[in-house]
XYZ file of C-alpha atoms in Angstrom:
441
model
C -2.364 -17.044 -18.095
C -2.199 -15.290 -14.966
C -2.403 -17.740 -11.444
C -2.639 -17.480 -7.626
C -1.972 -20.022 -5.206
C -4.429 -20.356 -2.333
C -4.787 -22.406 0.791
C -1.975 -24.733 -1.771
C -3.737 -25.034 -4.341
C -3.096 -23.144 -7.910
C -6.155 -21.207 -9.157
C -6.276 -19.824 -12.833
C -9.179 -17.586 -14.995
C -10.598 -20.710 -15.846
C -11.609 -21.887 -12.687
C -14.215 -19.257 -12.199
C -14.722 -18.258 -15.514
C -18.467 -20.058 -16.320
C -19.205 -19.168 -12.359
C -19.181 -15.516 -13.057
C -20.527 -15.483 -16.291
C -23.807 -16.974 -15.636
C -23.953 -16.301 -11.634
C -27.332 -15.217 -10.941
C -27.434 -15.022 -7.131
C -25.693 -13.462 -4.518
C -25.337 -16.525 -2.737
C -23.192 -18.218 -5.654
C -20.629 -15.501 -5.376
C -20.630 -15.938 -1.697
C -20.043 -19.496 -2.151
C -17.079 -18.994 -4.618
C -15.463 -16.724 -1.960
C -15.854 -19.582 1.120
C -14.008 -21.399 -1.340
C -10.966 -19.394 -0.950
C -11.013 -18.057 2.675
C -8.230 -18.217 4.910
C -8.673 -20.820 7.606
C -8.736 -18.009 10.209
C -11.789 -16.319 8.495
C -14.296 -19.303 10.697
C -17.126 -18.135 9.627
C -18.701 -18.032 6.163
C -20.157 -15.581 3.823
C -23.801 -15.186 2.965
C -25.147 -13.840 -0.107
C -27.221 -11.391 1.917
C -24.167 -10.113 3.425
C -22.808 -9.549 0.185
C -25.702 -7.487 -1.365
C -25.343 -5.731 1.742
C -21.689 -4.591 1.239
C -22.494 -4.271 -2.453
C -24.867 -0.895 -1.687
C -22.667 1.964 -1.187
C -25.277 3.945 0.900
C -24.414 2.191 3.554
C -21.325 3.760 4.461
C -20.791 3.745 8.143
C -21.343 -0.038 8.206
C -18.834 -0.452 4.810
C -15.548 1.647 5.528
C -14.031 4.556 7.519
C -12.058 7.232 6.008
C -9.278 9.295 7.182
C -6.314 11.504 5.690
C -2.673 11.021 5.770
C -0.214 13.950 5.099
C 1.212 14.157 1.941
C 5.467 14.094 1.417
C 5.406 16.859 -0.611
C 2.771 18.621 0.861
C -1.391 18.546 1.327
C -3.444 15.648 2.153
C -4.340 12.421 0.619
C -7.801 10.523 1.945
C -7.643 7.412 2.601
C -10.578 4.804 2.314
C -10.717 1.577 4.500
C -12.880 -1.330 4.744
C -13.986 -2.353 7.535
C -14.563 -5.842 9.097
C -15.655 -8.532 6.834
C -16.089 -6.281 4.155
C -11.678 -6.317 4.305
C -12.171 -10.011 4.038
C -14.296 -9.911 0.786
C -12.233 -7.413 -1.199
C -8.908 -9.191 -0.416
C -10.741 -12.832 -1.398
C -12.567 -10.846 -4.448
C -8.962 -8.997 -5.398
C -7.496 -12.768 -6.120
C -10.180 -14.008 -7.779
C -9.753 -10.562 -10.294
C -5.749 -11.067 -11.157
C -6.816 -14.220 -12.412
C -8.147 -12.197 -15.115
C -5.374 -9.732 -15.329
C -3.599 -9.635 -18.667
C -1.586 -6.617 -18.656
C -0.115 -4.650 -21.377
C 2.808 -3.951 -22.090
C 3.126 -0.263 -21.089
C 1.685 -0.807 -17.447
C 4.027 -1.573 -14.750
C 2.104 -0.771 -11.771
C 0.162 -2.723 -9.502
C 1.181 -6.088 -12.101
C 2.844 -9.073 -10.253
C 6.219 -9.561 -11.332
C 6.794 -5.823 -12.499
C 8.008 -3.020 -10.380
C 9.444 0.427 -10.616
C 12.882 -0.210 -11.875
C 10.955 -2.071 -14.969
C 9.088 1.381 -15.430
C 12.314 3.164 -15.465
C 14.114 0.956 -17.241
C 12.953 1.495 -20.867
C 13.740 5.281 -20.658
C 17.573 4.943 -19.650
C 19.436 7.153 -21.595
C 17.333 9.496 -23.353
C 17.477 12.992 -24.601
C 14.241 13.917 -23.169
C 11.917 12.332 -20.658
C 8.614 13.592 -20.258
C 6.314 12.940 -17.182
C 2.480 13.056 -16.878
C 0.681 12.915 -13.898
C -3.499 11.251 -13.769
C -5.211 13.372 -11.294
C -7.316 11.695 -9.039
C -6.678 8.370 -10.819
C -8.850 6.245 -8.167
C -11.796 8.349 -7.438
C -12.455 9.266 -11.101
C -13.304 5.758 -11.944
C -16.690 5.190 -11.665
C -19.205 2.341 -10.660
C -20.732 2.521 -14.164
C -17.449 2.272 -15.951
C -16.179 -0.927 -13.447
C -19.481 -2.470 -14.182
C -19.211 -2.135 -17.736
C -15.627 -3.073 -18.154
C -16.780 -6.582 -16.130
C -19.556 -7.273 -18.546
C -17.377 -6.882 -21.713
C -15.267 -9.319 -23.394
C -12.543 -10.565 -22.086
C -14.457 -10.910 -18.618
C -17.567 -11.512 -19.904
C -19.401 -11.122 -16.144
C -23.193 -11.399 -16.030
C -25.275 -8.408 -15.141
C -25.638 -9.569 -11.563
C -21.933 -10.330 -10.949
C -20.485 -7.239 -12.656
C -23.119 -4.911 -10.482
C -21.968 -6.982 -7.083
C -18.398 -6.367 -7.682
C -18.330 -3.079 -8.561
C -20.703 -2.187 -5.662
C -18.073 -4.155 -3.422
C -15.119 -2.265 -4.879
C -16.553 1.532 -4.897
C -17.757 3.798 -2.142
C -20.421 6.860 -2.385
C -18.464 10.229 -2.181
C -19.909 13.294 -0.251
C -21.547 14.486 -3.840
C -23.124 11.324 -4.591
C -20.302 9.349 -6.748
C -19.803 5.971 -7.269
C -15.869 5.866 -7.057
C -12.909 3.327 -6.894
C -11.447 4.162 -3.464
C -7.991 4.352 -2.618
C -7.583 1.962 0.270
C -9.792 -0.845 -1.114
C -7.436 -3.948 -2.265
C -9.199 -4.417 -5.474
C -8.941 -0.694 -6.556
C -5.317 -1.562 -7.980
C -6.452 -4.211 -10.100
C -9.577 -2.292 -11.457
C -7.725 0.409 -12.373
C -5.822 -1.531 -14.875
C -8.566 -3.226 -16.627
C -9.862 0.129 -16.945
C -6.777 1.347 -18.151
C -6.201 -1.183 -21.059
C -7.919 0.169 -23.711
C -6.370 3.767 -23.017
C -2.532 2.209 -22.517
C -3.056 0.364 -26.311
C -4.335 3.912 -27.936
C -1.472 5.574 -26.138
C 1.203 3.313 -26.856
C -0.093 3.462 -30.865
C 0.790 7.439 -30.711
C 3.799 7.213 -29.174
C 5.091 4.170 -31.178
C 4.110 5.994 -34.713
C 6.881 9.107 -33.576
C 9.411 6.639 -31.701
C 8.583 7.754 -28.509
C 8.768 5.018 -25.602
C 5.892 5.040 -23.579
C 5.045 3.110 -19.924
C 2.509 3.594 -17.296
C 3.048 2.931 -13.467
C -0.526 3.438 -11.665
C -0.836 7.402 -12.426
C 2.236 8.351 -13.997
C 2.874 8.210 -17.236
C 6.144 8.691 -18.781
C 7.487 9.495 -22.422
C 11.245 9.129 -23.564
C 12.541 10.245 -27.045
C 16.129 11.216 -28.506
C 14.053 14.133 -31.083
C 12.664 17.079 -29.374
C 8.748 16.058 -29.833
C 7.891 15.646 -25.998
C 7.276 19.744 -25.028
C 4.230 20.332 -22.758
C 2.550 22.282 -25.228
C 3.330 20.450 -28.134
C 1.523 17.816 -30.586
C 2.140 14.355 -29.090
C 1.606 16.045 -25.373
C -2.045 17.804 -26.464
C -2.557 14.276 -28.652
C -1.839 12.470 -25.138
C -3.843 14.833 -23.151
C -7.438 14.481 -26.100
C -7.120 10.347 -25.381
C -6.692 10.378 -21.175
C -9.677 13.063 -20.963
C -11.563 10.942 -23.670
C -11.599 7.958 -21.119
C -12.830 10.348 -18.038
C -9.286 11.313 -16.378
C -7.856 15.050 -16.115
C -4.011 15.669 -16.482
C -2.583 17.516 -13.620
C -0.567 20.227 -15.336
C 1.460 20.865 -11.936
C 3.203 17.507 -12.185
C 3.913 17.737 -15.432
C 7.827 17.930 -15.996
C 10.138 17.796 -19.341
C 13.808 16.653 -18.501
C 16.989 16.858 -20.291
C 20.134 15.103 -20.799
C 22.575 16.910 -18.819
C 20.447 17.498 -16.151
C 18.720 15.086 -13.485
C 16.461 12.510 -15.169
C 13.988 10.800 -12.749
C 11.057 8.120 -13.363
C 9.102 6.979 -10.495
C 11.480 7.914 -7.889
C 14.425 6.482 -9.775
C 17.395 8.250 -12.014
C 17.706 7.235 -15.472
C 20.704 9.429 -16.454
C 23.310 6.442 -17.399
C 21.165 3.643 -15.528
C 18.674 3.070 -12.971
C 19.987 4.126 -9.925
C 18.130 5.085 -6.507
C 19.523 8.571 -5.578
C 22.283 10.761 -4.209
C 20.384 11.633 -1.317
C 19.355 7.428 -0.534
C 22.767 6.559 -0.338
C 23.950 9.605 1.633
C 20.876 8.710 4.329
C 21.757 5.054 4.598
C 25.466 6.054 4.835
C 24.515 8.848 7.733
C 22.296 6.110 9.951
C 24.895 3.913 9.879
C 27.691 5.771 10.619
C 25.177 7.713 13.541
C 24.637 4.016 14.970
C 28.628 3.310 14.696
C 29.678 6.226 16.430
C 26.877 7.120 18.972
C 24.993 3.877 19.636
C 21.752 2.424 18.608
C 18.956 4.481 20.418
C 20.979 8.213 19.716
C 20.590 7.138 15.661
C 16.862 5.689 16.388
C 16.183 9.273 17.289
C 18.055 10.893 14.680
C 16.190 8.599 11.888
C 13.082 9.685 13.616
C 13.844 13.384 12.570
C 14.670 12.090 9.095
C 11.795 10.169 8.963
C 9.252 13.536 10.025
C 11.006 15.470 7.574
C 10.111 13.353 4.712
C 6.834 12.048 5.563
C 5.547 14.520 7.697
C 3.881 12.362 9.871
C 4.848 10.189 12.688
C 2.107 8.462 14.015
C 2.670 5.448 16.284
C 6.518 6.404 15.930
C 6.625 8.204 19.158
C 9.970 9.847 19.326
C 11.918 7.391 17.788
C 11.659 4.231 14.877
C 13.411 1.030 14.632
C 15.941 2.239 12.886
C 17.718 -2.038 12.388
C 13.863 -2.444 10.108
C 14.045 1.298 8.532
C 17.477 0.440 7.115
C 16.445 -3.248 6.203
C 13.620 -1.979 4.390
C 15.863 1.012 2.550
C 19.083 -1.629 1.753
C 16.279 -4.441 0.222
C 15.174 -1.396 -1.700
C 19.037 -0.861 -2.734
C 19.154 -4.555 -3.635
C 16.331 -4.722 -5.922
C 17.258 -1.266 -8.058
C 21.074 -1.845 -8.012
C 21.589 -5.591 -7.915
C 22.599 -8.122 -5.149
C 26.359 -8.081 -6.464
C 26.568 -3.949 -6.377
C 29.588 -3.216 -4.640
C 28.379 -0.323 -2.585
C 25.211 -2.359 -1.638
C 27.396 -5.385 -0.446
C 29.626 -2.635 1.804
C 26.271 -0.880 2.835
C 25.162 -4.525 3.782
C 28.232 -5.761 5.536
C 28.103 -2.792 7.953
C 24.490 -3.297 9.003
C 24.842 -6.950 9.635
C 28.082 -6.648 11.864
C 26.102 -3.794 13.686
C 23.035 -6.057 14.458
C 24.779 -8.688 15.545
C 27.340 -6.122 18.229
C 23.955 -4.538 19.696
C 21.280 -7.752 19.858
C 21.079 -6.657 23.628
C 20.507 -2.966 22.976
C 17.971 -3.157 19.761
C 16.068 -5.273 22.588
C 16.258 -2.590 25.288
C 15.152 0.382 22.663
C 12.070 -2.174 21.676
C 11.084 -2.343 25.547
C 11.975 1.960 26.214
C 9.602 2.155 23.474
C 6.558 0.145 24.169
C 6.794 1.141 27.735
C 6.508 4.839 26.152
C 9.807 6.088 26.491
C 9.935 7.918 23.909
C 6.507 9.687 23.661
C 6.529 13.489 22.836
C 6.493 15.863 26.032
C 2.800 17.060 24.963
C 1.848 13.602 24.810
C 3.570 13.034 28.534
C 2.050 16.015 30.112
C -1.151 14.497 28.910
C -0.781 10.925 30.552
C 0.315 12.727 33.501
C -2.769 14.839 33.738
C -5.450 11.413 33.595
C -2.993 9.568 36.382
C -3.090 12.266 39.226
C -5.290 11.632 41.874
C -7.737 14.244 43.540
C -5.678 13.441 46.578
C -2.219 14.921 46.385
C -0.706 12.724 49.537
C -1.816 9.266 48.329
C -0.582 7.094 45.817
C -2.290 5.443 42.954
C 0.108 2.473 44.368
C -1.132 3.338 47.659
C -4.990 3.003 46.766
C -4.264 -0.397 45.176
C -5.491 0.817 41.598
C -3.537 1.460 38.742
C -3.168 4.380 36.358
C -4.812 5.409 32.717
C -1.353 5.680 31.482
C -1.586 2.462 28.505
C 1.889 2.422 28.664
C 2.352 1.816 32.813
C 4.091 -1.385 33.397
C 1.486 -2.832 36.223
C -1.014 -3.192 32.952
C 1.869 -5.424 30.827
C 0.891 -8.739 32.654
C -3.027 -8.176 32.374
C -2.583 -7.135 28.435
C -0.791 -10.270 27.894
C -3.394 -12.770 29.940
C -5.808 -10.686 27.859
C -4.231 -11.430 24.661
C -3.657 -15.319 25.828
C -7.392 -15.309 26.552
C -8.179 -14.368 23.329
C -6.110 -16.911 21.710
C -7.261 -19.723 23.337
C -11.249 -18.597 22.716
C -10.485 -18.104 19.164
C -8.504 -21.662 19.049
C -11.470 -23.452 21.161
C -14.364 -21.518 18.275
C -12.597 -22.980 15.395
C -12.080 -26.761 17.400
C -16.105 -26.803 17.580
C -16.466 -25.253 14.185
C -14.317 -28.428 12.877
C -15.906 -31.135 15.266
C -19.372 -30.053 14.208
C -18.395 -30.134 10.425
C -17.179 -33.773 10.991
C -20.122 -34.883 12.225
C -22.242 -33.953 9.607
């Protein structure tokens, strides 16, 4: 039975089981929620609020949406709560993987499973096939969500099931009901949607031998026979089940690979084992031998242009990123596909620590360049430089006594941090009177 620990305290399905199945008011799934709120969220939720969020017309009030460039290429929109309706889907999202039972074919979004478990099953095989769900989030509907909640092994009431899946989907431009992708209980939703189709799945593949797992959107067949073609049985048997449950195969990212030849699964290469790739290694390798030979902030900049290149997007980057967190981040990754005890990993690991600890001082310098805006873009410069001239060429912004629109000017630092100490101590002082007038009741 699947638990989450909250505030300290373990919580399991069968702590709100009976709650959901016979809630009848908003106000009893508000309740439930308060019971699980950070102690920074001060103020409760209110049933009203919830039937509020729980009506997808109201869109401007519910979310904002905005697109991030694809690696590969395109766009993919993005979906994001706003306010206290963040607050509700992340309480609501714990309250749902208390219910999560996953098969087991799905690796994605599960706690306790990652990529490397979705690769690891299909090690070794003559042929790997991989199928691709297009559009996985938004073609799940309100209606199916609802439906799902109300059946067996959830068992919601009427009133829950149509709360939560109004508080999980947003209205599309045509008038949809979708799961969107940026909401924190899409991930979970998905999969209890998904159960039904991973078991039928699963049965085909299992009655030719053919290994079968599911990570989110990507689905992924291994065999040693030569059944997995694109246009053969099993792949047009695959394709009649996923369109029978309401999702469309994209046919552009769907690949058959050999032995002999480059095997991947969810970013990983199953050739002989899983592995990250050629390429990782070579880019950890590069940074750190950049940083050894030319200093911290000349590799910063180089793992900047790495970092474009790939994601095609740089946003709040400037000209630069922290490269001692990029290759933290990419070495953990290292850890958890090759092992703590790889021998490359441990070498890879050894260099970056001894590096850290030589250039303390300078990591802090490149932090400081950087939020004074350093290492903003020239267009971006020109344009600062434009809102701080003056009308009068011969006197000063200094000279007037004022300071200047750029966010980044260093006269500002010591108001933004009195302003951010302000804040502190009026959020500490809300919370003190919040506590004192609860003690006196």
């Amino acid at each position: 039975m699947a638990t989450r620990t909250v505030n300290g305290r373990e919580y399991t399905k069968a702590d709100f089981e009976n709650r959901l199945r016979y809630l009848n008011d908003a106000q009893e799934l508000a309740k439930l929620l308060n019971e699980l709120k950070a102690p920074y969220i001060y103020s409760d939720f209110r049933g009203k609020q919830l039937s509020f969020f729980a009506d997808t017309n109201n869109i401007r009030r519910r979310c904002k949406t905005f697109r991030l460039r694809k690696k590969h290429g395109g766009y993919r929109e993005i979906t994001a709560p706003k306010g206290r309706l963040h607050d509700v889907l992340h309480i609501l999202n714990i309250v749902l993987q208390t219910y999560d039972e996953p098969t087991p074919w799905a690796y994605g979004f599960v706690c306790g499973r990652s990529v490397v478990d979705n690769a690891r099953p299909h090690v070794g095989k003559r042929y790997i096939l991989n199928l691709d769900l297009k559009n996985f989030f938004p073609t799940i509907t309100r209606r199916q969500v609802a439906d799902c909640l109300m059946a067996e092994p959830f068992g919601f009431s009427s009133l829950a099931a149509e709360l939560v899946s109004g508080l999980a989907t947003v209205r599309t431009d045509n008038g949809e009901e979708v799961l969107a992708q940026g909401f924190a209980t899409s991930p979970t939703l998905s999969n209890f949607i998904c159960r039904e189709m991973d078991k039928e799945i699963a049965g085909v593949a299992a009655a030719q031998g053919v290994t079968f797992t599911r990570y989110a959107d990507d689905l992924t067949f291994s065999s040693d026979a030569d059944i997995l073609r694109p246009q053969g049985e099993l792949a047009q048997q695959i394709k009649t089940i996923v369109e029978r449950y309401g999702f469309i195969l994209n046919e552009a990212k769907t690949h058959l690979q050999r032995r002999g030849r480059r095997q991947e699964v969810t970013g990983l290469m199953v050739t002989e084992k899983v592995n990250v790739s050629r390429r990782y290694v070579c880019e950890i390798r590069s940074l750190l031998y950049i940083w050894e030979r030319y200093g911290y902030e000349d590799a910063c900049q180089a793992a900047w242009k790495s970092y474009k290149l790939q994601h095609g997007k740089t946003k709040g980057h400037q000209n630069h990123v922290p490269l001692n967190k990029v290759l933290g981040g990419k070495l953990n990754y290292m850890k958890m596909v090759r092992g703590a005890d790889d021998p490359l990993y441990q070498r890879f690991v050894s260099r970056y620590t001894s590096l850290q600890q030589t250039n303390k001082r300078e990591i802090k310098e490149v932090e400081y360049k950087a939020y004074m805006g350093k290492y903003l873009s020239k267009s971006v410069k020109d344009r600062v430089t434009r809102t701080t001239v003056l009308s009068n060429d011969n006197t000063s912004s200094r000279q007037l006594g004022t300071t200047s629109n750029n966010p980044y000017d260093p006269r500002k630092k010591n108001k933004r941090i009195l302003n951010f100490i302000l804040m502190v101590i009026i959020l500490v002082a809300i919370i003190l009177i919040k506590l004192f007038l609860k003690s006196r009741l």
